[in-house]
Amino acid sequence: ARELAAGLACDEPQWAIRDGAVRVPRLVRAQPAVSGVPAFGNGPVLVTGATGALGKLVARHLVSVHGVRELVLLSRRGLAA
């Protein structure tokens, strides 16, 4: 009940309770990798234009080559895509 009250009072348009804590989504800039190989961390990766040919290719590459497990796929054309 305390977590629910905190979520309702947090003044954020989106929030969730995870592991007893109120969480809000945030986008953060990826840091350049020292080795020259991109490091995606352990959060979701945003792919814009994901319903186009190149976006699909990039999404597949991120999963198969870089081991990304969470993708946020964004279409510029909306539901029609």
mmCIF file of C-alpha atoms in Angstrom:
data_model
loop_
_atom_site.group_PDB
_atom_site.id
_atom_site.type_symbol
_atom_site.label_atom_id
_atom_site.label_comp_id
_atom_site.label_asym_id
_atom_site.label_seq_id
_atom_site.Cartn_x
_atom_site.Cartn_y
_atom_site.Cartn_z
ATOM 1 C CA ALA A 1 0.000 0.000 0.000
ATOM 2 C CA ARG A 2 2.891 2.374 0.761
ATOM 3 C CA GLU A 3 4.421 1.803 -2.697
ATOM 4 C CA LEU A 4 1.088 2.444 -4.406
ATOM 5 C CA ALA A 5 0.669 5.720 -2.522
ATOM 6 C CA ALA A 6 4.214 6.743 -3.494
ATOM 7 C CA GLY A 7 3.501 5.972 -7.148
ATOM 8 C CA LEU A 8 0.311 7.999 -7.157
ATOM 9 C CA ALA A 9 2.137 10.928 -5.527
ATOM 10 C CA CYS A 10 5.230 10.868 -7.774
ATOM 11 C CA ASP A 11 3.753 13.238 -10.429
ATOM 12 C CA GLU A 12 4.995 11.085 -13.336
ATOM 13 C CA PRO A 13 2.822 10.080 -16.315
ATOM 14 C CA GLN A 14 4.193 6.505 -16.206
ATOM 15 C CA TRP A 15 5.425 4.511 -13.275
ATOM 16 C CA ALA A 16 5.580 0.940 -12.031
ATOM 17 C CA ILE A 17 6.251 -0.833 -8.782
ATOM 18 C CA ARG A 18 9.140 -3.301 -9.106
ATOM 19 C CA ASP A 19 10.755 -5.117 -6.200
ATOM 20 C CA GLY A 20 8.954 -2.872 -3.730
ATOM 21 C CA ALA A 21 10.160 0.389 -5.313
ATOM 22 C CA VAL A 22 8.487 2.928 -7.589
ATOM 23 C CA ARG A 23 10.268 3.054 -10.961
ATOM 24 C CA VAL A 24 9.861 5.611 -13.752
ATOM 25 C CA PRO A 25 11.141 5.180 -17.322
ATOM 26 C CA ARG A 26 14.121 7.271 -18.420
ATOM 27 C CA LEU A 27 16.158 7.359 -21.616
ATOM 28 C CA VAL A 28 19.890 7.664 -21.072
ATOM 29 C CA ARG A 29 22.616 8.363 -23.605
ATOM 30 C CA ALA A 30 24.832 5.373 -24.318
ATOM 31 C CA GLN A 31 28.468 5.837 -23.374
ATOM 32 C CA PRO A 32 31.071 5.197 -26.086
ATOM 33 C CA ALA A 33 32.898 1.918 -25.652
ATOM 34 C CA VAL A 34 36.621 2.104 -24.998
ATOM 35 C CA SER A 35 37.261 -0.986 -27.136
ATOM 36 C CA GLY A 36 35.445 0.392 -30.174
ATOM 37 C CA VAL A 37 32.730 -2.247 -29.750
ATOM 38 C CA PRO A 38 29.424 -0.712 -28.662
ATOM 39 C CA ALA A 39 28.306 -1.480 -25.116
ATOM 40 C CA PHE A 40 24.543 -1.398 -24.671
ATOM 41 C CA GLY A 41 24.400 -1.935 -20.926
ATOM 42 C CA ASN A 42 21.599 -3.983 -19.468
ATOM 43 C CA GLY A 43 18.549 -1.893 -20.305
ATOM 44 C CA PRO A 44 16.316 -1.675 -23.353
ATOM 45 C CA VAL A 45 17.653 -0.316 -26.661
ATOM 46 C CA LEU A 46 15.492 2.071 -28.713
ATOM 47 C CA VAL A 47 15.341 1.444 -32.476
ATOM 48 C CA THR A 48 13.536 4.111 -34.509
ATOM 49 C CA GLY A 49 12.160 3.258 -37.924
ATOM 50 C CA ALA A 50 11.988 -0.350 -36.745
ATOM 51 C CA THR A 51 9.271 -1.440 -39.174
ATOM 52 C CA GLY A 52 11.332 -0.523 -42.230
ATOM 53 C CA ALA A 53 13.859 -2.833 -43.878
ATOM 54 C CA LEU A 54 16.900 -1.194 -42.263
ATOM 55 C CA GLY A 55 15.272 -0.987 -38.821
ATOM 56 C CA LYS A 56 14.426 -4.692 -38.882
ATOM 57 C CA LEU A 57 17.992 -5.489 -39.889
ATOM 58 C CA VAL A 58 19.418 -3.332 -37.078
ATOM 59 C CA ALA A 59 17.087 -4.910 -34.498
ATOM 60 C CA ARG A 60 18.071 -8.430 -35.575
ATOM 61 C CA HIS A 61 21.780 -7.474 -35.493
ATOM 62 C CA LEU A 62 21.502 -6.026 -31.983
ATOM 63 C CA VAL A 63 19.972 -9.259 -30.704
ATOM 64 C CA SER A 64 22.095 -11.796 -32.577
ATOM 65 C CA VAL A 65 25.509 -10.072 -32.504
ATOM 66 C CA HIS A 66 25.433 -7.857 -29.406
ATOM 67 C CA GLY A 67 23.166 -9.953 -27.190
ATOM 68 C CA VAL A 68 20.614 -7.200 -26.601
ATOM 69 C CA ARG A 69 17.575 -8.765 -24.910
ATOM 70 C CA GLU A 70 15.212 -5.797 -24.630
ATOM 71 C CA LEU A 71 14.268 -3.722 -27.671
ATOM 72 C CA VAL A 72 11.861 -0.806 -27.940
ATOM 73 C CA LEU A 73 10.760 -0.728 -31.581
ATOM 74 C CA LEU A 74 9.419 2.614 -32.769
ATOM 75 C CA SER A 75 7.612 3.171 -36.059
ATOM 76 C CA ARG A 76 7.532 6.599 -37.660
ATOM 77 C CA ARG A 77 4.369 5.587 -39.539
ATOM 78 C CA GLY A 78 2.328 4.579 -36.517
ATOM 79 C CA LEU A 79 -0.173 1.741 -36.528
ATOM 80 C CA ALA A 80 -0.318 1.622 -40.345
ATOM 81 C CA ALA A 81 3.225 0.207 -40.389
#
